[in-house]
GROMACS .gro file of C-alpha atoms in nm:
model
  250
    1MET     CA    1   0.312  -0.458  -0.498
    2VAL     CA    2   0.371  -0.855  -0.605
    3ALA     CA    3   0.263  -0.736  -0.918
    4LEU     CA    4   0.494  -0.436  -0.912
    5ALA     CA    5   0.790  -0.654  -0.833
    6LEU     CA    6   0.687  -0.904  -1.100
    7THR     CA    7   0.711  -0.674  -1.385
    8CYS     CA    8   1.046  -0.530  -1.234
    9VAL     CA    9   1.195  -0.885  -1.270
   10TYR     CA   10   1.040  -0.893  -1.609
   11ASN     CA   11   1.162  -0.603  -1.732
   12TYR     CA   12   1.564  -0.662  -1.652
   13VAL     CA   13   1.571  -1.079  -1.683
   14GLU     CA   14   1.695  -1.235  -1.972
   15LEU     CA   15   1.604  -1.612  -1.974
   16GLN     CA   16   1.314  -1.667  -2.237
   17ASP     CA   17   1.181  -1.936  -1.989
   18VAL     CA   18   1.156  -1.734  -1.675
   19GLN     CA   19   1.012  -1.477  -1.903
   20ASP     CA   20   0.754  -1.678  -1.998
   21LEU     CA   21   0.659  -1.799  -1.626
   22LEU     CA   22   0.625  -1.430  -1.540
   23TRP     CA   23   0.430  -1.340  -1.839
   24GLU     CA   24   0.159  -1.580  -1.786
   25ALA     CA   25   0.137  -1.471  -1.392
   26LEU     CA   26   0.150  -1.083  -1.466
   27TRP     CA   27  -0.160  -1.216  -1.728
   28THR     CA   28  -0.369  -1.359  -1.486
   29VAL     CA   29  -0.295  -1.116  -1.213
   30SER     CA   30  -0.405  -0.806  -1.385
   31ASN     CA   31  -0.682  -1.000  -1.582
   32SER     CA   32  -0.818  -1.066  -1.217
   33PHE     CA   33  -0.768  -0.687  -1.103
   34LEU     CA   34  -1.002  -0.581  -1.424
   35ASP     CA   35  -1.244  -0.857  -1.362
   36GLU     CA   36  -1.296  -0.749  -0.980
   37GLN     CA   37  -1.320  -0.371  -1.104
   38GLU     CA   38  -1.589  -0.487  -1.343
   39LYS     CA   39  -1.794  -0.688  -1.090
   40ARG     CA   40  -1.740  -0.436  -0.843
   41ASN     CA   41  -1.821  -0.092  -0.989
   42GLY     CA   42  -1.450   0.036  -0.999
   43MET     CA   43  -1.313  -0.117  -0.665
   44ILE     CA   44  -1.052  -0.352  -0.667
   45GLY     CA   45  -0.961  -0.496  -0.270
   46ASN     CA   46  -1.122  -0.220  -0.055
   47ILE     CA   47  -0.998   0.117  -0.061
   48TYR     CA   48  -0.663   0.106   0.107
   49SER     CA   49  -0.531  -0.140  -0.175
   50MET     CA   50  -0.667   0.064  -0.423
   51GLY     CA   51  -0.333   0.273  -0.481
   52LEU     CA   52  -0.154  -0.009  -0.558
   53ALA     CA   53  -0.365  -0.183  -0.759
   54LEU     CA   54  -0.420   0.086  -0.999
   55GLN     CA   55  -0.008   0.179  -1.009
   56ALA     CA   56  -0.030  -0.242  -1.118
   57LEU     CA   57  -0.268  -0.200  -1.381
   58GLU     CA   58  -0.085   0.111  -1.513
   59ALA     CA   59   0.238  -0.084  -1.524
   60THR     CA   60   0.120  -0.403  -1.673
   61ARG     CA   61  -0.097  -0.277  -1.980
   62LYS     CA   62   0.135  -0.480  -2.205
   63PHE     CA   63   0.045  -0.792  -2.016
   64TYR     CA   64  -0.378  -0.792  -2.047
   65ALA     CA   65  -0.326  -0.590  -2.407
   66PRO     CA   66  -0.551  -0.559  -2.605
   67ARG     CA   67  -0.779  -0.594  -2.335
   68LYS     CA   68  -0.850  -0.218  -2.234
   69TRP     CA   69  -0.865  -0.096  -1.900
   70ASP     CA   70  -1.167   0.148  -1.784
   71CYS     CA   71  -0.905   0.377  -1.547
   72ALA     CA   72  -1.201   0.650  -1.491
   73GLN     CA   73  -1.412   0.390  -1.356
   74ALA     CA   74  -1.145   0.328  -1.079
   75PHE     CA   75  -1.048   0.654  -1.027
   76SER     CA   76  -1.408   0.775  -0.953
   77VAL     CA   77  -1.363   0.539  -0.658
   78VAL     CA   78  -1.065   0.716  -0.562
   79TYR     CA   79  -1.202   1.079  -0.600
   80ALA     CA   80  -1.467   0.977  -0.407
   81HIS     CA   81  -1.283   0.890  -0.103
   82ASN     CA   82  -1.118   1.134   0.148
   83TYR     CA   83  -0.796   0.991   0.215
   84GLN     CA   84  -0.617   1.084   0.513
   85GLN     CA   85  -0.340   0.859   0.592
   86PRO     CA   86   0.009   0.926   0.458
   87MET     CA   87   0.059   0.584   0.383
   88ALA     CA   88  -0.273   0.572   0.149
   89ILE     CA   89  -0.200   0.889  -0.041
   90ALA     CA   90   0.155   0.782  -0.116
   91GLN     CA   91   0.019   0.498  -0.284
   92VAL     CA   92  -0.252   0.660  -0.487
   93LEU     CA   93  -0.082   0.991  -0.582
   94PRO     CA   94   0.145   0.811  -0.876
   95ALA     CA   95  -0.138   0.614  -1.020
   96LEU     CA   96  -0.319   0.920  -1.046
   97VAL     CA   97  -0.046   1.086  -1.270
   98GLY     CA   98   0.012   0.763  -1.474
   99ARG     CA   99   0.293   0.655  -1.298
  100SER     CA  100   0.434   0.361  -1.067
  101TYR     CA  101   0.691   0.309  -0.806
  102LEU     CA  102   0.862   0.135  -1.124
  103ASP     CA  103   0.908   0.485  -1.251
  104VAL     CA  104   1.130   0.608  -0.966
  105ALA     CA  105   1.408   0.471  -1.099
  106GLY     CA  106   1.410   0.689  -1.409
  107LEU     CA  107   1.278   1.029  -1.239
  108ASP     CA  108   1.531   1.305  -1.225
  109CYS     CA  109   1.542   1.431  -0.905
  110ALA     CA  110   1.818   1.685  -0.936
  111ALA     CA  111   1.559   1.874  -1.205
  112THR     CA  112   1.340   1.955  -0.923
  113LYS     CA  113   1.598   2.001  -0.631
  114ASN     CA  114   1.673   2.389  -0.701
  115MET     CA  115   1.296   2.470  -0.849
  116SER     CA  116   1.216   2.855  -0.759
  117PRO     CA  117   0.920   2.892  -0.466
  118GLY     CA  118   0.726   3.062  -0.800
  119ARG     CA  119   0.717   2.709  -1.005
  120GLN     CA  120   0.600   2.498  -0.711
  121LEU     CA  121   0.249   2.386  -0.634
  122PRO     CA  122   0.074   2.612  -0.371
  123LEU     CA  123  -0.091   2.504  -0.065
  124SER     CA  124  -0.486   2.512  -0.094
  125PRO     CA  125  -0.616   2.705   0.211
  126MET     CA  126  -0.826   2.446   0.458
  127LEU     CA  127  -1.144   2.585   0.528
  128GLY     CA  128  -1.199   2.562   0.917
  129THR     CA  129  -1.503   2.409   1.081
  130HIS     CA  130  -1.446   2.501   1.426
  131GLY     CA  131  -1.786   2.617   1.603
  132ILE     CA  132  -2.024   2.497   1.312
  133PRO     CA  133  -2.278   2.320   1.506
  134ARG     CA  134  -2.328   1.942   1.367
  135ASP     CA  135  -2.663   1.730   1.334
  136LEU     CA  136  -2.652   1.420   1.604
  137ILE     CA  137  -2.689   1.099   1.443
  138GLN     CA  138  -2.809   0.764   1.599
  139VAL     CA  139  -2.538   0.455   1.500
  140HIS     CA  140  -2.626   0.101   1.623
  141TYR     CA  141  -2.306  -0.120   1.725
  142SER     CA  142  -2.253  -0.464   1.848
  143ILE     CA  143  -1.971  -0.705   1.919
  144THR     CA  144  -2.022  -1.069   1.876
  145ASN     CA  145  -1.771  -1.375   1.939
  146THR     CA  146  -1.926  -1.720   1.855
  147LEU     CA  147  -1.603  -1.876   1.783
  148GLN     CA  148  -1.407  -1.864   2.096
  149GLY     CA  149  -1.428  -1.919   2.457
  150LYS     CA  150  -1.691  -1.811   2.587
  151HIS     CA  151  -1.957  -1.697   2.349
  152PHE     CA  152  -2.107  -1.371   2.401
  153GLN     CA  153  -2.353  -1.065   2.166
  154TYR     CA  154  -2.386  -0.747   2.299
  155SER     CA  155  -2.590  -0.424   2.114
  156THR     CA  156  -2.583  -0.052   2.216
  157SER     CA  157  -2.703   0.226   2.020
  158VAL     CA  158  -2.522   0.555   2.057
  159THR     CA  159  -2.598   0.946   1.956
  160VAL     CA  160  -2.261   1.089   1.794
  161PRO     CA  161  -2.213   1.409   1.617
  162SER     CA  162  -2.242   1.334   1.187
  163GLY     CA  163  -1.911   1.303   1.090
  164SER     CA  164  -1.777   1.118   1.341
  165THR     CA  165  -1.556   0.830   1.310
  166LEU     CA  166  -1.615   0.478   1.403
  167LEU     CA  167  -1.356   0.462   1.669
  168GLN     CA  168  -1.539   0.755   1.819
  169VAL     CA  169  -1.840   0.544   1.833
  170MET     CA  170  -1.678   0.286   1.992
  171GLU     CA  171  -1.565   0.505   2.254
  172VAL     CA  172  -1.914   0.649   2.318
  173ALA     CA  173  -2.014   0.313   2.358
  174ALA     CA  174  -1.763   0.227   2.624
  175GLU     CA  175  -1.879   0.500   2.806
  176ASP     CA  176  -2.254   0.525   2.785
  177ASN     CA  177  -2.223   0.119   2.875
  178PRO     CA  178  -1.957   0.050   3.109
  179GLN     CA  179  -2.087  -0.268   3.270
  180THR     CA  180  -2.088  -0.405   2.899
  181PHE     CA  181  -1.831  -0.228   2.680
  182ARG     CA  182  -1.624  -0.189   2.938
  183PRO     CA  183  -1.602  -0.486   3.145
  184GLU     CA  184  -1.271  -0.462   3.327
  185PRO     CA  185  -1.195  -0.170   3.561
  186SER     CA  186  -0.827  -0.170   3.447
  187GLN     CA  187  -0.946  -0.081   3.117
  188LEU     CA  188  -1.001   0.341   3.178
  189SER     CA  189  -1.182   0.455   2.902
  190ARG     CA  190  -1.270   0.187   2.660
  191SER     CA  191  -1.346  -0.189   2.604
  192PHE     CA  192  -1.103  -0.241   2.351
  193GLN     CA  193  -0.712  -0.238   2.251
  194MET     CA  194  -0.595  -0.078   1.965
  195GLU     CA  195  -0.222  -0.081   1.779
  196GLN     CA  196  -0.099   0.205   1.553
  197ALA     CA  197  -0.006   0.112   1.250
  198SER     CA  198   0.085   0.276   0.921
  199TRP     CA  199  -0.283   0.267   0.810
  200GLY     CA  200  -0.371   0.400   1.125
  201PRO     CA  201  -0.523   0.270   1.455
  202TYR     CA  202  -0.637  -0.109   1.457
  203VAL     CA  203  -0.814  -0.285   1.697
  204THR     CA  204  -0.658  -0.576   1.870
  205SER     CA  205  -0.895  -0.642   2.139
  206ILE     CA  206  -1.221  -0.633   2.198
  207HIS     CA  207  -1.437  -0.737   2.571
  208GLY     CA  208  -1.114  -0.885   2.680
  209LEU     CA  209  -1.064  -1.123   2.328
  210ALA     CA  210  -0.794  -1.051   2.182
  211GLY     CA  211  -0.700  -1.160   1.810
  212SER     CA  212  -0.406  -1.384   1.746
  213LYS     CA  213  -0.153  -1.438   1.440
  214GLU     CA  214  -0.107  -1.837   1.573
  215ASP     CA  215  -0.465  -1.869   1.564
  216ARG     CA  216  -0.542  -1.664   1.264
  217THR     CA  217  -0.818  -1.454   1.420
  218TYR     CA  218  -0.897  -1.103   1.419
  219TRP     CA  219  -1.171  -0.872   1.483
  220GLN     CA  220  -1.365  -0.804   1.146
  221PHE     CA  221  -1.576  -0.511   1.136
  222LEU     CA  222  -1.909  -0.521   0.939
  223HIS     CA  223  -2.191  -0.336   0.771
  224ALA     CA  224  -2.497  -0.515   0.648
  225GLY     CA  225  -2.283  -0.839   0.638
  226ASP     CA  226  -1.953  -0.706   0.428
  227ALA     CA  227  -1.643  -0.605   0.547
  228LEU     CA  228  -1.614  -0.233   0.567
  229ASP     CA  229  -1.345  -0.038   0.327
  230GLU     CA  230  -1.193   0.148   0.584
  231GLY     CA  231  -1.056   0.115   0.963
  232VAL     CA  232  -1.179   0.242   1.238
  233GLY     CA  233  -1.018   0.555   1.232
  234THR     CA  234  -1.119   0.677   0.927
  235TYR     CA  235  -1.487   0.485   0.862
  236LYS     CA  236  -1.796   0.763   0.963
  237PRO     CA  237  -2.087   0.572   0.997
  238HIS     CA  238  -2.443   0.747   0.860
  239ASP     CA  239  -2.753   0.781   1.064
  240GLY     CA  240  -2.886   0.486   1.142
  241GLU     CA  241  -2.590   0.226   1.036
  242HIS     CA  242  -2.546  -0.074   1.243
  243ILE     CA  243  -2.171  -0.182   1.226
  244GLU     CA  244  -2.108  -0.527   1.379
  245ALA     CA  245  -1.766  -0.618   1.537
  246VAL     CA  246  -1.739  -0.998   1.476
  247PHE     CA  247  -1.437  -1.197   1.619
  248SER     CA  248  -1.330  -1.400   1.295
  249THR     CA  249  -1.074  -1.617   1.121
  250TYR     CA  250  -0.856  -1.540   0.829
   0.00000   0.00000   0.00000
């Protein structure tokens, strides 16, 4: 988002020294995006930041020229993901049609205001999946705190239907292991607390230990030592996968 804002300022500012500073900043940012994409086979940041990253690379082409952007590689990452959050979709869609938020000022909304129903894009029918049995998978789940207060580490394995989200895995773990994963009687259905954010549910506390902005602490979810690219509400573990929730700092 910062890259888009700086590009907007660059397009309107007239002072040469300010333009020079902005050019240098945008050259650095855009090239760092390209470098990361090359190193990570198309991924820039995580799946949530991809939309804005693609918009930024589209809007800053003149700043990293003559270097070329392999947009097909980046788009392949987006195509492979099933976006569900409205915020993520709103950020990805402009990039998929070669636009960015900077183009909003030049759009002619009146041209589409009175569009006839026949010219509007049809909605694709959603195929129902109700009643279709799903295979069961086993997911290993652990929670670890070696950072603050009394240290702890607990692990469990739960069986859930294929396609279940990490949030559903955590809920089953709390039901199957109430003494370990639901330590307080007041926590009726889970040993963790959440907040609803624009990107979906965000886990704020596990096993009575909450993250803090003052301490810069939070619960990080990992697979094989790497941070998950999605949140607990959309990430779907595969059979045999081990998910770790680790109390961490940022």
